XYZ file of C-alpha atoms in Angstrom:
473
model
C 0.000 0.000 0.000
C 0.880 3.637 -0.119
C 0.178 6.587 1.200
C -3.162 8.364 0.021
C -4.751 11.911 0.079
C -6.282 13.341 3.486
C -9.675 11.008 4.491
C -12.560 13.103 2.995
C -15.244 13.804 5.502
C -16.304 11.147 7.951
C -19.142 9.763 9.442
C -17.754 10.086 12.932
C -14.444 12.016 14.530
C -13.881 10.590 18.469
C -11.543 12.354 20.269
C -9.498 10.629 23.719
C -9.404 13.385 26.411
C -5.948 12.271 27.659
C -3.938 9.839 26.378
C -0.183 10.741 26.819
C 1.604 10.467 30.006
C 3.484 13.796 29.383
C -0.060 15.642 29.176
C -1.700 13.670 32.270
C 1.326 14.654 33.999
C 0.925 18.511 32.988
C -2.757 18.337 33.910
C -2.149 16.575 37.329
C -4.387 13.775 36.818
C -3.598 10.188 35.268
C -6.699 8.111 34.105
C -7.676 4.584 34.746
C -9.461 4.687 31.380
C -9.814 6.325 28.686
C -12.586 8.659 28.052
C -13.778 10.601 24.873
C -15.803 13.282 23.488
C -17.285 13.810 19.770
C -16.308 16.348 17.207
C -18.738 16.880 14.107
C -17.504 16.002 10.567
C -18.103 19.265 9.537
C -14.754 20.182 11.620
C -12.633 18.266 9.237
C -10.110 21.087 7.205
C -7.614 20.445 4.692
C -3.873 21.156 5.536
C -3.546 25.374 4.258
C -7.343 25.802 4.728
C -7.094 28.614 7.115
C -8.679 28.671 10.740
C -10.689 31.688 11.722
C -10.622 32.495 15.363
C -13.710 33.834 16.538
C -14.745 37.608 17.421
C -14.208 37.787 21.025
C -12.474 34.576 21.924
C -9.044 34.618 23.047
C -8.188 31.388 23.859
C -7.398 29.698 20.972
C -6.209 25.953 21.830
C -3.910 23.688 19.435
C -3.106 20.129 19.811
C -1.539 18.326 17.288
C -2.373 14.482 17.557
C -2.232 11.108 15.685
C -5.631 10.244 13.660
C -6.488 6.960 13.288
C -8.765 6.656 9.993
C -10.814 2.803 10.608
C -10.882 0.598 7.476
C -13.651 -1.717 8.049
C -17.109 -2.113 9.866
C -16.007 -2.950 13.819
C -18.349 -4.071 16.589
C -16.995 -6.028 19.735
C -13.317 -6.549 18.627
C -10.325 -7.256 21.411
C -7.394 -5.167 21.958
C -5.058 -7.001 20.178
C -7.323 -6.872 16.933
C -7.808 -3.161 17.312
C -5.138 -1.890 15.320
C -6.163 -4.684 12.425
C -9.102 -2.600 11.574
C -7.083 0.975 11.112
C -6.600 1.205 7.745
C -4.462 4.248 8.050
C -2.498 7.039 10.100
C -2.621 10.902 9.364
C -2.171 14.093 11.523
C -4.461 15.844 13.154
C -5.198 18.785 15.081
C -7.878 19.031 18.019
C -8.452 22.686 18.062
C -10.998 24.319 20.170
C -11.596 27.761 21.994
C -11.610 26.943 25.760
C -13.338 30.246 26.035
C -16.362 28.480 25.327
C -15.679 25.571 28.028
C -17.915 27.391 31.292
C -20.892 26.483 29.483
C -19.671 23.573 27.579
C -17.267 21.198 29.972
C -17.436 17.688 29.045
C -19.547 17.753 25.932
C -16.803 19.850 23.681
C -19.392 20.473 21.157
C -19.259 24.253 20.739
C -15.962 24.346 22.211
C -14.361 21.806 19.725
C -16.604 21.480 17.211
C -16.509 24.752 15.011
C -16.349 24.178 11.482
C -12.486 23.588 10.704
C -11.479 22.660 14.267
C -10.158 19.462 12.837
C -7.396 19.613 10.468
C -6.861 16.395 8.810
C -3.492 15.620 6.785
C -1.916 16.120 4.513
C -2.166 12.899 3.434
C -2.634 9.064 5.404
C -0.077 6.387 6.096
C -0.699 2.961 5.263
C -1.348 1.260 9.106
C 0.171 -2.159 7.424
C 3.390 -0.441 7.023
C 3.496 1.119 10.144
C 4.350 0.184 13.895
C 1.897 1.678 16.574
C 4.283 1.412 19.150
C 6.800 3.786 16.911
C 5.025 6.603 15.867
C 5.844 10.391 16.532
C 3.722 13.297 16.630
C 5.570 17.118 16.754
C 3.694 20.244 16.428
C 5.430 23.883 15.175
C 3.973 27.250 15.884
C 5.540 29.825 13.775
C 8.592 27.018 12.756
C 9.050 27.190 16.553
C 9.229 23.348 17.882
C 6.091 22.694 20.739
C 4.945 19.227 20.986
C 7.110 16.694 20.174
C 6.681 12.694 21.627
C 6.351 9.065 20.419
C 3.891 6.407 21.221
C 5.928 4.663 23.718
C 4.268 7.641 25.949
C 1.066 6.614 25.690
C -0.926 5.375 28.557
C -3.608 3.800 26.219
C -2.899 1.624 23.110
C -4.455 2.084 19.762
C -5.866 -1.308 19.901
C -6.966 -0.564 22.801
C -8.803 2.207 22.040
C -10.807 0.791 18.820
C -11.392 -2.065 21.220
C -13.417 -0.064 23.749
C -15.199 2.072 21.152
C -16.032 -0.466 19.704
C -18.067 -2.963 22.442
C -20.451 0.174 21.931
C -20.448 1.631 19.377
C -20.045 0.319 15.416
C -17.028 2.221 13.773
C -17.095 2.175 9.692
C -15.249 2.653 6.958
C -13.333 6.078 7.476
C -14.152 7.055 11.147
C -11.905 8.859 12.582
C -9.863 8.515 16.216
C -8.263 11.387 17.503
C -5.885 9.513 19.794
C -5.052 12.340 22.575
C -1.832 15.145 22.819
C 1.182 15.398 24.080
C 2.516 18.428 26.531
C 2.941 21.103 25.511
C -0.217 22.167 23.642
C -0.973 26.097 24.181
C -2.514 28.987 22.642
C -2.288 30.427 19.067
C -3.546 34.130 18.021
C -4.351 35.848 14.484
C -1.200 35.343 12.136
C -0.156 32.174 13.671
C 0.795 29.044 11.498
C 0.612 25.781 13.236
C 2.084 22.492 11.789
C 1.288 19.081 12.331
C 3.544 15.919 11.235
C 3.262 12.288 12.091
C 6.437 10.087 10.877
C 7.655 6.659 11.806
C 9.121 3.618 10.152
C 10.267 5.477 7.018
C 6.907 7.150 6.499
C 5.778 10.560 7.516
C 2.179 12.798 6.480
C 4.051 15.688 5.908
C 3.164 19.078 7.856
C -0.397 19.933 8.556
C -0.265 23.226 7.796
C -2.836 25.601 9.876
C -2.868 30.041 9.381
C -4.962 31.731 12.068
C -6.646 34.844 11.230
C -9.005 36.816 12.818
C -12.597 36.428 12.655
C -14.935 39.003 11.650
C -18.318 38.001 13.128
C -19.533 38.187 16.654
C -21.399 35.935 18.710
C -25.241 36.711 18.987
C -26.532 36.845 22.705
C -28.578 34.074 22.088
C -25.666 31.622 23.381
C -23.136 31.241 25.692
C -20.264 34.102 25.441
C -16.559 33.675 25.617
C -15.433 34.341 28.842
C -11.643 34.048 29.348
C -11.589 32.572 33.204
C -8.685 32.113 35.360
C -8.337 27.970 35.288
C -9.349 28.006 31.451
C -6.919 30.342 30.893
C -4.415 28.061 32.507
C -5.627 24.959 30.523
C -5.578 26.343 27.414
C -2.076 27.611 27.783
C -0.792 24.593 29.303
C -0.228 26.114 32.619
C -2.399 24.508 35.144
C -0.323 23.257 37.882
C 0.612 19.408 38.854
C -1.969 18.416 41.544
C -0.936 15.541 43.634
C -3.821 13.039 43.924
C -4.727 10.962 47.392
C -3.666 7.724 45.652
C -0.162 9.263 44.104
C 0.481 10.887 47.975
C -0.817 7.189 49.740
C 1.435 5.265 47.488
C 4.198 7.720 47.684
C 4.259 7.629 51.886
C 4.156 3.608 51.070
C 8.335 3.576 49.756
C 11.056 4.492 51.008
C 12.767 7.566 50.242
C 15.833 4.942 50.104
C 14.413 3.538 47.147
C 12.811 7.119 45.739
C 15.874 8.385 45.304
C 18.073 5.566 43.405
C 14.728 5.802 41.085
C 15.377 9.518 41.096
C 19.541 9.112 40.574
C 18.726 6.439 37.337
C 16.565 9.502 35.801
C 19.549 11.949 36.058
C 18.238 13.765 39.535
C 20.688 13.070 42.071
C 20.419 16.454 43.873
C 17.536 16.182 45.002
C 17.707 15.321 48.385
C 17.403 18.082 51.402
C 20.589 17.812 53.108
C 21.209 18.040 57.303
C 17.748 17.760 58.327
C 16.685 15.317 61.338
C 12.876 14.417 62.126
C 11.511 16.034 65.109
C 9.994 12.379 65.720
C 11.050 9.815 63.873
C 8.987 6.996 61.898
C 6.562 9.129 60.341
C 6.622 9.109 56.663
C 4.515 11.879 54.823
C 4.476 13.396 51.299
C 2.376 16.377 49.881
C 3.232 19.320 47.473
C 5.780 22.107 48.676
C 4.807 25.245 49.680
C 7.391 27.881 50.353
C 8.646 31.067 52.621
C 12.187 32.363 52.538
C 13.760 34.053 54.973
C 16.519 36.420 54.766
C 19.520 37.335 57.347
C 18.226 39.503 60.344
C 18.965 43.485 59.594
C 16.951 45.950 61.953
C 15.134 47.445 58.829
C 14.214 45.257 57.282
C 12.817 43.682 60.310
C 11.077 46.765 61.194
C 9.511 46.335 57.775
C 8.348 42.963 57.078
C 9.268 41.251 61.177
C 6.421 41.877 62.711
C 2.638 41.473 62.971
C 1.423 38.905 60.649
C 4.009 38.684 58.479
C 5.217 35.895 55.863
C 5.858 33.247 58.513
C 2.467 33.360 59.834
C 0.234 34.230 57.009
C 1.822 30.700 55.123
C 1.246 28.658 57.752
C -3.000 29.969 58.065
C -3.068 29.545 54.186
C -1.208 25.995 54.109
C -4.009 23.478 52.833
C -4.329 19.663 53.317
C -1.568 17.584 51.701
C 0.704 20.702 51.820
C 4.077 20.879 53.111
C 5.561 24.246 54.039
C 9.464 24.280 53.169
C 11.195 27.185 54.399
C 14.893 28.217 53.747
C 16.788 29.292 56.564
C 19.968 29.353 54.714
C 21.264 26.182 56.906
C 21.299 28.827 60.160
C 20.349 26.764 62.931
C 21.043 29.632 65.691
C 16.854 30.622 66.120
C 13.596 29.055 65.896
C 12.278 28.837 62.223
C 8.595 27.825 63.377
C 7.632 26.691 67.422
C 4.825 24.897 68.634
C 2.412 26.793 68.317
C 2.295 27.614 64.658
C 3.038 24.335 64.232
C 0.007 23.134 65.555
C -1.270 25.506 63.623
C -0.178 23.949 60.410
C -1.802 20.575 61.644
C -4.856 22.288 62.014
C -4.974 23.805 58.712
C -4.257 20.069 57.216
C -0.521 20.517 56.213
C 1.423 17.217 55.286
C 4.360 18.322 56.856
C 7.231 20.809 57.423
C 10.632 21.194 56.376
C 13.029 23.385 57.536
C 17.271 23.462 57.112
C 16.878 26.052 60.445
C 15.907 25.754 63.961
C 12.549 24.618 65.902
C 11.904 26.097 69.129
C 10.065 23.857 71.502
C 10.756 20.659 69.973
C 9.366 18.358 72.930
C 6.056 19.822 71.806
C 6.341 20.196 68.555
C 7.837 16.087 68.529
C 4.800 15.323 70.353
C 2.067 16.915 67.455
C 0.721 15.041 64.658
C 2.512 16.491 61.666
C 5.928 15.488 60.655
C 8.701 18.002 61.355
C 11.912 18.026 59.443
C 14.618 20.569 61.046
C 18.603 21.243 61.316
C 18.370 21.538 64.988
C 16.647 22.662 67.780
C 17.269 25.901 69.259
C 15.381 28.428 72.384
C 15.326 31.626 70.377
C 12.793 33.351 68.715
C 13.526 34.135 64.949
C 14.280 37.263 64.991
C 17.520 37.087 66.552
C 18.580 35.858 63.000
C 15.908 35.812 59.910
C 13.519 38.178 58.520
C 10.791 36.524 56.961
C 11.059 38.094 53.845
C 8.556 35.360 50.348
C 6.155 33.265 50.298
C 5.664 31.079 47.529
C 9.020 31.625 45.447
C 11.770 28.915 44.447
C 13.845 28.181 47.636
C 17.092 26.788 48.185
C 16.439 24.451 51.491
C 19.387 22.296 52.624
C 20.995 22.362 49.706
C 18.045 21.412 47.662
C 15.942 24.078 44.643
C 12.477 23.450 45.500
C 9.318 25.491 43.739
C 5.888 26.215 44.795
C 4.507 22.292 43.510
C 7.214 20.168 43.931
C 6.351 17.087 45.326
C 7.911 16.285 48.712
C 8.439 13.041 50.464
C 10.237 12.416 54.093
C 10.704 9.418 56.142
C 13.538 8.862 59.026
C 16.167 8.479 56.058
C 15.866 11.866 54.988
C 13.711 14.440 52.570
C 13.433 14.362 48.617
C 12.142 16.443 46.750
C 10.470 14.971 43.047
C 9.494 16.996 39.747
C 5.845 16.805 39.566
C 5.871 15.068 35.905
C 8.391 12.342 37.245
C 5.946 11.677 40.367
C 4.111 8.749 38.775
C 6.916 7.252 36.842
C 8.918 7.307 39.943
C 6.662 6.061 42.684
C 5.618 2.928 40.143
C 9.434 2.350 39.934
C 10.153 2.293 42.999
C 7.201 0.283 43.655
C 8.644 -2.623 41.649
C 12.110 -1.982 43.532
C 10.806 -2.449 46.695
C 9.159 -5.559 45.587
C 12.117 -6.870 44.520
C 14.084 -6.207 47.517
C 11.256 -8.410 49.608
C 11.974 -11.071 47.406
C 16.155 -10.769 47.854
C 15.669 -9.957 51.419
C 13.732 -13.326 52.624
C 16.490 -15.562 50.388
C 19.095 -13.490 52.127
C 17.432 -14.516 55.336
C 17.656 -18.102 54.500
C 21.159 -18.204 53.856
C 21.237 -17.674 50.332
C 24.712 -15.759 48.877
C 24.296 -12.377 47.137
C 26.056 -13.201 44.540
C 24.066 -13.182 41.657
C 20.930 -12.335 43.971
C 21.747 -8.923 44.137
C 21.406 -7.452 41.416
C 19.592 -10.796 40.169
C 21.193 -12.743 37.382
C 19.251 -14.595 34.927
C 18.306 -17.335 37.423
C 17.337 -15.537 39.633
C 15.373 -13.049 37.596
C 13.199 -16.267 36.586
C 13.063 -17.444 39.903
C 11.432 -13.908 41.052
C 9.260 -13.839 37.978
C 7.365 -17.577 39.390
C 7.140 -16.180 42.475
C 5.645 -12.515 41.504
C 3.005 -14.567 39.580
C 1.781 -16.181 42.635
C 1.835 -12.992 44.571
């Protein structure tokens, strides 16, 4: 086979909400599932046809994506004869004004579905010549690089996908699956040009080639308006920020930070780690996202200035929220209180995973007797004025060595205090997940006298050996 001209128009265009792990990661969530939404064939465009951006909308979202175009009728097929029925492979891009999202979440329809919100070409790869598993999708803005990832970062297959369409619905002859984007998707404005190619095994669609202009026609007042709100405005330009779920944070606090951060070291991060820090009582594990207040040295001025009242220290600690761990830096000074008991306390109140400090703790019998874990480089009697200021809340911090942002993930246990990259959360806590299983398996042959050699690291015999027992886990 070879490749052939952009599909026509369809019968049906089904779109996957998120697909890629890169995205999920940027949007904070990770689904079991995949879920979908519908975009009317009367979105398809030809690569060059140019996009119109509406009067009054500002948010105008690209996403450049694989299409799958199906090749034959397909009711109740299994994963693994998904991809069989995919007759070909072109580029796409999932456009939509999230302006339009208040009144339209979850449906997409005027959001998505405007007439040339799906760009479809330039032409479509043969799927018998292709590999799923190696595809890439990249996406220019002005010949600028955006998107750029393979299929190895998917979370669901393309088998997969037809499969679970398809126990409900029939697909036929030159539907169309928009199969999710990468990161990195934003916003494009009047005199933009955004490209979409698709290549793998030898074979590529070319660029989808997409000019913005402006539109010329308002909205009537018998609909929904655009209205450019605060978290739409962070979708649609890619901005909203990592949000660490109850299941990420409960399997998190389940690993060591032992085992976090040779997972962390394999993936190039081995400075990570919050240096000189002790728990206030040890055997309490936590993990939550970092907040952040920085203190500077003590000068009279400035703590005439910002010293007093309810300043930085305090106002963090009655905003913290649950799951939240305040890290402060102290710059490693140890000779005054960074937080006492009572605001402490206060912190638990509020919800607060935890605190980290690389400076003192005043009262620490009380504050080792409260609920919240307390990381700190020693304890000390005087109040914090006699050496900080506290000066930002909410900036990048440099806390025992360690850069931590507003975000970051945090994790402590007895061995110490890591700090993880929100989009490396998942992948890490899964790997270290499989580490830690591992190391049960070494440990009780260990404990029965068997020789590390060749147990660990396990050799090929051993490999098998865990592989029997895993199964019967």
């Amino acid at each position: 086979m070879t490749a052939t001209q952009a599909p026509g128009r369809p019968g049906k265009i089904i779109a996957v909400h998120l697909n890629y792990r890169s995205r999920a990661a940027q949007r904070g969530r990770t689904p079991a599932y995949p879920s979908y939404f519908l975009k009317p064939a009367t979105s398809v465009a030809a690569s060059g046809d140019v996009l119109e951006r509406p009067l009054g909308a500002q948010l105008l979202g690209f996403e450049g994506e694989i299409a799958l175009v199906i090749g034959q009728t397909t009711r109740r097929v299994t994963p693994e004869e998904g991809w069989s029925r995919v007759s070909g492979v072109t580029a796409a891009n999932d456009l939509g004004i999230y302006d339009l999202r208040a009144a339209d979440r979850g449906s997409n329809l005027r959001s998505k579905g405007g007439d040339g919100f799906t760009p479809l070409g330039p032409v479509v790869l043969p799927a018998g010549e292709l590999d799923p598993a190696r595809l890439r999708v990249r996406t220019w803005v002005n010949g600028v690089l955006r998107q750029e990832d393979t299929t190895g970062g998917v979370l669901f297959g393309f088998g997969r996908l037809v499969a679970d369409l398809s126990q409900l619905i029939t697909l036929e002859p030159g539907d169309v699956i928009l199969t999710g984007t990468p990161a990195g998707a934003s916003v494009v404005v009047p005199g933009d040009v955004v490209e979409v190619e698709v290549d793998g095994c030898g074979h590529t669609t070319g660029r989808l080639v997409t000019p913005i202009a402006e539109g010329t026609v308002p909205f009537g007042p018998y609909g929904a308006l655009p209205r450019a709100e605060d978290d739409l405005r962070a979708d649609a330009h890619g901005t909203r920020p990592f949000v660490l779920t109850a299941d990420l944070r409960r399997r998190l606090e389940s690993v060591g930070t032992a085992t976090l951060a040779a997972q962390l070291r394999r993936r190039g991060h081995d400075d990570v780690t919050i240096d000189g820090l002790s728990p206030a009582k040890p055997g309490r594990r936590f993990a939550g996202q970092a907040r952040t207040l920085r203190y500077l040295p003590c000068r009279a001025d400035l703590f005439d200035e910002r010293g007093g009242g309810h300043n930085a220290q305090k106002r963090v600690i009655d905003s913290l929220g649950p799951g939240e761990v305040l890290v402060m830096e102290a710059r490693g000074e140890r000779g005054a209180g960074t937080v006492g008991d009572i605001l402490a306390l206060r912190a638990q109140v509020r919800g607060a995973a935890g605190i980290v400090t690389d400076g003192g703790v005043r009262d620490i019998a009380a504050v080792a007797a409260l609920d919240i874990p307390v990381h700190h480089a020693g304890a000390h009697p005087s109040v914090l004025g006699r050496r900080h200021v506290p000066w930002d809340i909410d900036v990048p911090v440099a806390c025992g060595g360690a850069a931590v942002r507003p975000g970051d993930v945090i994790v402590g246990d007895d061995d110490g205090v890591l700090v993880i990259p929100p989009p490396l959360a998942e992948e890490v806590v899964a790997a270290a997940e499989e580490q830690e299983r591992q190391e049960t398996f070494i440990a009780a042959h260990v404990a029965a006298g068997e020789p590390v050699a060749g147990l660990y690291p396990m050799d090929e015999h051993w490999r098998a050996r865990y592989a029997d027992w895993l199964a019967g886990q």
